[in-house]
């Protein structure tokens, strides 16, 4: 069965590239930063929608999916508000970037994808905004799983902790098993050692 995805807050398309590498058809990426368009389109050969998610009509996006496909809606909302650097700043919940999670939720309610994928900084797990988001997704009868993972445990040469949120209408879902341990983490030196220098 055909698996199709749309990438919200796509930037230059790192997530889109990963989805395509996994054999998933990416229909479009959406971002309000037009400086991302050239890199996104040239690296991924995927439609780039330059619009602000806050005013976007998700009914139009829903029509992009094939009728019988497995539909994925993926997104990594701007995370500066939730980062460890700014987490202790007063009035952070008044930051307009909190609303991006709400607009992502609006997209979910309109599109009703089979699978939802969201990645963000780990600090978001300490916020009421995140727990409200989880409750709303669960109310729509999704099976939900989320975990803070270290990217190094998946072969990436960087110790970087990120939240991975997954939800599915198709049954239970969870983050993939780790591929690496501390004993065999990939270093930058190991990754680039074969390159000429």
mmCIF file of C-alpha atoms in Angstrom:
data_model
loop_
_atom_site.group_PDB
_atom_site.id
_atom_site.type_symbol
_atom_site.label_atom_id
_atom_site.label_comp_id
_atom_site.label_asym_id
_atom_site.label_seq_id
_atom_site.Cartn_x
_atom_site.Cartn_y
_atom_site.Cartn_z
ATOM 1 C CA UNK A 1 0.000 0.000 0.000
ATOM 2 C CA UNK A 2 1.210 3.484 -0.864
ATOM 3 C CA UNK A 3 2.430 5.542 2.102
ATOM 4 C CA UNK A 4 2.226 9.321 1.698
ATOM 5 C CA UNK A 5 3.467 12.110 3.955
ATOM 6 C CA UNK A 6 3.345 15.878 4.253
ATOM 7 C CA UNK A 7 6.044 17.713 6.206
ATOM 8 C CA UNK A 8 4.958 20.774 8.208
ATOM 9 C CA UNK A 9 7.577 23.321 9.334
ATOM 10 C CA UNK A 10 9.792 21.569 6.777
ATOM 11 C CA UNK A 11 12.725 24.004 6.654
ATOM 12 C CA UNK A 12 15.223 22.848 4.023
ATOM 13 C CA UNK A 13 13.887 19.299 4.190
ATOM 14 C CA UNK A 14 15.931 17.105 6.509
ATOM 15 C CA UNK A 15 12.866 15.151 7.627
ATOM 16 C CA UNK A 16 11.514 14.995 4.083
ATOM 17 C CA UNK A 17 14.829 13.505 2.943
ATOM 18 C CA UNK A 18 14.659 10.872 5.673
ATOM 19 C CA UNK A 19 11.071 9.954 4.823
ATOM 20 C CA UNK A 20 11.948 9.597 1.144
ATOM 21 C CA UNK A 21 14.995 7.483 1.981
ATOM 22 C CA UNK A 22 12.657 5.176 3.921
ATOM 23 C CA UNK A 23 10.544 4.704 0.792
ATOM 24 C CA UNK A 24 7.716 7.059 1.751
ATOM 25 C CA UNK A 25 6.224 9.361 -0.878
ATOM 26 C CA UNK A 26 6.398 12.954 0.370
ATOM 27 C CA UNK A 27 3.717 15.066 -1.279
ATOM 28 C CA UNK A 28 4.763 18.493 -0.024
ATOM 29 C CA UNK A 29 6.597 20.490 2.598
ATOM 30 C CA UNK A 30 5.237 23.651 4.193
ATOM 31 C CA UNK A 31 7.255 26.463 5.735
ATOM 32 C CA UNK A 32 6.864 30.242 5.983
ATOM 33 C CA UNK A 33 10.567 30.899 5.295
ATOM 34 C CA UNK A 34 10.989 31.386 1.550
ATOM 35 C CA UNK A 35 14.779 31.155 1.872
ATOM 36 C CA UNK A 36 14.307 27.401 2.432
ATOM 37 C CA UNK A 37 12.566 26.814 -0.883
ATOM 38 C CA UNK A 38 15.609 26.442 -3.147
ATOM 39 C CA UNK A 39 17.378 23.884 -0.952
ATOM 40 C CA UNK A 40 14.169 22.022 -0.159
ATOM 41 C CA UNK A 41 13.089 21.614 -3.775
ATOM 42 C CA UNK A 42 16.551 20.879 -5.180
ATOM 43 C CA UNK A 43 17.508 18.337 -2.523
ATOM 44 C CA UNK A 44 14.162 16.548 -2.401
ATOM 45 C CA UNK A 45 12.316 17.212 -5.685
ATOM 46 C CA UNK A 46 9.151 17.802 -3.651
ATOM 47 C CA UNK A 47 6.588 20.609 -3.774
ATOM 48 C CA UNK A 48 7.372 23.485 -1.379
ATOM 49 C CA UNK A 49 4.438 25.465 0.026
ATOM 50 C CA UNK A 50 5.604 28.843 1.290
ATOM 51 C CA UNK A 51 2.844 29.821 3.699
ATOM 52 C CA UNK A 52 2.363 30.516 7.377
ATOM 53 C CA UNK A 53 0.798 27.499 9.059
ATOM 54 C CA UNK A 54 -1.268 29.863 11.210
ATOM 55 C CA UNK A 55 -3.391 30.896 8.253
ATOM 56 C CA UNK A 56 -3.151 27.763 6.166
ATOM 57 C CA UNK A 57 -6.281 25.961 4.926
ATOM 58 C CA UNK A 58 -5.654 22.329 5.848
ATOM 59 C CA UNK A 59 -8.701 21.250 3.834
ATOM 60 C CA UNK A 60 -6.647 21.905 0.709
ATOM 61 C CA UNK A 61 -3.778 19.855 2.123
ATOM 62 C CA UNK A 62 -6.093 16.941 2.918
ATOM 63 C CA UNK A 63 -7.003 16.723 -0.769
ATOM 64 C CA UNK A 64 -3.346 16.123 -1.704
ATOM 65 C CA UNK A 65 -3.387 12.607 -0.254
ATOM 66 C CA UNK A 66 -4.511 9.655 -2.368
ATOM 67 C CA UNK A 67 -7.788 8.159 -1.237
ATOM 68 C CA UNK A 68 -6.457 4.710 -0.330
ATOM 69 C CA UNK A 69 -2.983 5.638 0.943
ATOM 70 C CA UNK A 70 -1.620 5.439 4.465
ATOM 71 C CA UNK A 71 -1.434 9.103 5.407
ATOM 72 C CA UNK A 72 1.350 10.583 7.546
ATOM 73 C CA UNK A 73 1.414 14.132 8.869
ATOM 74 C CA UNK A 74 4.843 15.056 10.191
ATOM 75 C CA UNK A 75 6.060 18.229 11.801
ATOM 76 C CA UNK A 76 8.730 19.836 13.923
ATOM 77 C CA UNK A 77 7.248 23.067 15.194
ATOM 78 C CA UNK A 78 9.682 25.919 15.981
ATOM 79 C CA UNK A 79 11.290 24.896 19.250
ATOM 80 C CA UNK A 80 13.177 27.913 20.591
ATOM 81 C CA UNK A 81 10.468 28.538 23.182
ATOM 82 C CA UNK A 82 10.880 25.046 24.622
ATOM 83 C CA UNK A 83 14.663 24.789 24.520
ATOM 84 C CA UNK A 84 16.781 24.496 27.654
ATOM 85 C CA UNK A 85 18.272 27.888 26.802
ATOM 86 C CA UNK A 86 14.967 29.742 27.107
ATOM 87 C CA UNK A 87 12.942 27.399 29.294
ATOM 88 C CA UNK A 88 13.403 29.472 32.459
ATOM 89 C CA UNK A 89 12.507 32.761 30.842
ATOM 90 C CA UNK A 90 9.413 34.335 32.382
ATOM 91 C CA UNK A 91 6.256 34.639 30.289
ATOM 92 C CA UNK A 92 7.504 32.012 27.857
ATOM 93 C CA UNK A 93 3.952 30.636 27.518
ATOM 94 C CA UNK A 94 2.929 33.982 26.027
ATOM 95 C CA UNK A 95 5.427 33.439 23.213
ATOM 96 C CA UNK A 96 3.540 33.210 19.914
ATOM 97 C CA UNK A 97 5.567 30.130 18.989
ATOM 98 C CA UNK A 98 3.501 28.118 21.484
ATOM 99 C CA UNK A 99 0.666 28.518 18.986
ATOM 100 C CA UNK A 100 2.523 26.447 16.418
ATOM 101 C CA UNK A 101 1.671 23.281 18.363
ATOM 102 C CA UNK A 102 -1.979 24.349 18.317
ATOM 103 C CA UNK A 103 -1.866 24.871 14.552
ATOM 104 C CA UNK A 104 -0.262 21.455 14.127
ATOM 105 C CA UNK A 105 -3.200 20.058 16.115
ATOM 106 C CA UNK A 106 -5.601 21.944 13.854
ATOM 107 C CA UNK A 107 -3.981 20.240 10.880
ATOM 108 C CA UNK A 108 -4.374 16.840 12.525
ATOM 109 C CA UNK A 109 -8.069 17.444 13.210
ATOM 110 C CA UNK A 110 -8.700 18.492 9.612
ATOM 111 C CA UNK A 111 -6.564 15.938 7.763
ATOM 112 C CA UNK A 112 -7.161 12.987 10.130
ATOM 113 C CA UNK A 113 -3.910 11.241 9.141
ATOM 114 C CA UNK A 114 -3.305 7.585 9.932
ATOM 115 C CA UNK A 115 0.051 8.399 11.524
ATOM 116 C CA UNK A 116 1.377 11.534 13.220
ATOM 117 C CA UNK A 117 5.073 12.200 13.721
ATOM 118 C CA UNK A 118 6.518 15.106 15.675
ATOM 119 C CA UNK A 119 10.064 15.797 16.800
ATOM 120 C CA UNK A 120 11.039 18.561 19.188
ATOM 121 C CA UNK A 121 13.330 19.559 22.040
ATOM 122 C CA UNK A 122 13.029 17.561 25.249
ATOM 123 C CA UNK A 123 12.011 20.650 27.245
ATOM 124 C CA UNK A 124 8.559 20.561 25.704
ATOM 125 C CA UNK A 125 7.717 17.476 27.789
ATOM 126 C CA UNK A 126 7.712 19.666 30.915
ATOM 127 C CA UNK A 127 4.973 21.962 29.629
ATOM 128 C CA UNK A 128 1.205 21.969 29.962
ATOM 129 C CA UNK A 129 0.972 22.828 26.269
ATOM 130 C CA UNK A 130 2.477 19.449 25.376
ATOM 131 C CA UNK A 131 0.273 17.452 27.734
ATOM 132 C CA UNK A 132 -2.814 19.233 26.422
ATOM 133 C CA UNK A 133 -1.680 18.328 22.902
ATOM 134 C CA UNK A 134 -1.290 14.656 23.874
ATOM 135 C CA UNK A 135 -4.760 14.568 25.453
ATOM 136 C CA UNK A 136 -6.352 16.087 22.358
ATOM 137 C CA UNK A 137 -4.674 13.539 20.088
ATOM 138 C CA UNK A 138 -5.752 10.664 22.339
ATOM 139 C CA UNK A 139 -9.345 11.952 22.254
ATOM 140 C CA UNK A 140 -9.241 11.441 18.488
ATOM 141 C CA UNK A 141 -8.631 7.717 19.129
ATOM 142 C CA UNK A 142 -4.937 7.630 18.320
ATOM 143 C CA UNK A 143 -2.512 5.293 20.065
ATOM 144 C CA UNK A 144 0.201 7.630 21.362
ATOM 145 C CA UNK A 145 3.851 7.067 22.190
ATOM 146 C CA UNK A 146 6.559 9.587 23.011
ATOM 147 C CA UNK A 147 10.103 9.336 24.264
ATOM 148 C CA UNK A 148 13.194 11.485 24.668
ATOM 149 C CA UNK A 149 15.943 9.795 22.674
ATOM 150 C CA UNK A 150 19.645 10.438 22.177
ATOM 151 C CA UNK A 151 20.416 10.775 18.471
ATOM 152 C CA UNK A 152 23.774 9.046 19.066
ATOM 153 C CA UNK A 153 21.871 5.841 19.865
ATOM 154 C CA UNK A 154 20.683 5.791 16.252
ATOM 155 C CA UNK A 155 24.029 6.212 14.510
ATOM 156 C CA UNK A 156 24.143 10.007 14.375
ATOM 157 C CA UNK A 157 27.543 11.448 15.387
ATOM 158 C CA UNK A 158 26.081 13.841 17.941
ATOM 159 C CA UNK A 159 24.917 13.557 21.547
ATOM 160 C CA UNK A 160 21.581 15.293 21.118
ATOM 161 C CA UNK A 161 18.450 14.558 23.116
ATOM 162 C CA UNK A 162 15.186 15.044 21.236
ATOM 163 C CA UNK A 163 11.554 14.276 21.879
ATOM 164 C CA UNK A 164 10.033 11.845 19.380
ATOM 165 C CA UNK A 165 6.218 11.811 19.416
ATOM 166 C CA UNK A 166 4.313 9.218 17.397
ATOM 167 C CA UNK A 167 0.594 8.514 17.118
ATOM 168 C CA UNK A 168 -1.314 5.979 15.048
ATOM 169 C CA UNK A 169 -4.883 5.057 14.188
ATOM 170 C CA UNK A 170 -3.636 1.721 12.856
ATOM 171 C CA UNK A 171 -2.632 0.244 16.227
ATOM 172 C CA UNK A 172 0.149 0.497 18.790
ATOM 173 C CA UNK A 173 3.215 2.480 17.780
ATOM 174 C CA UNK A 174 6.595 3.102 19.401
ATOM 175 C CA UNK A 175 10.012 4.544 18.663
ATOM 176 C CA UNK A 176 12.355 2.161 16.817
ATOM 177 C CA UNK A 177 14.845 0.140 18.821
ATOM 178 C CA UNK A 178 18.249 1.709 19.343
ATOM 179 C CA UNK A 179 20.874 0.717 16.802
ATOM 180 C CA UNK A 180 23.929 1.817 18.797
ATOM 181 C CA UNK A 181 25.188 1.801 22.387
ATOM 182 C CA UNK A 182 27.765 3.959 24.135
ATOM 183 C CA UNK A 183 30.382 1.391 23.145
ATOM 184 C CA UNK A 184 29.827 1.870 19.422
ATOM 185 C CA UNK A 185 28.538 5.425 19.033
ATOM 186 C CA UNK A 186 29.639 6.927 15.723
ATOM 187 C CA UNK A 187 32.150 9.770 16.028
ATOM 188 C CA UNK A 188 32.726 12.579 13.550
ATOM 189 C CA UNK A 189 36.261 11.256 13.111
ATOM 190 C CA UNK A 190 34.983 7.797 12.197
ATOM 191 C CA UNK A 191 32.382 9.235 9.856
ATOM 192 C CA UNK A 192 34.801 11.464 7.961
ATOM 193 C CA UNK A 193 37.959 9.365 8.218
ATOM 194 C CA UNK A 194 37.564 7.987 4.692
ATOM 195 C CA UNK A 195 37.322 11.473 3.180
ATOM 196 C CA UNK A 196 40.429 12.920 1.500
ATOM 197 C CA UNK A 197 42.304 15.470 3.612
#
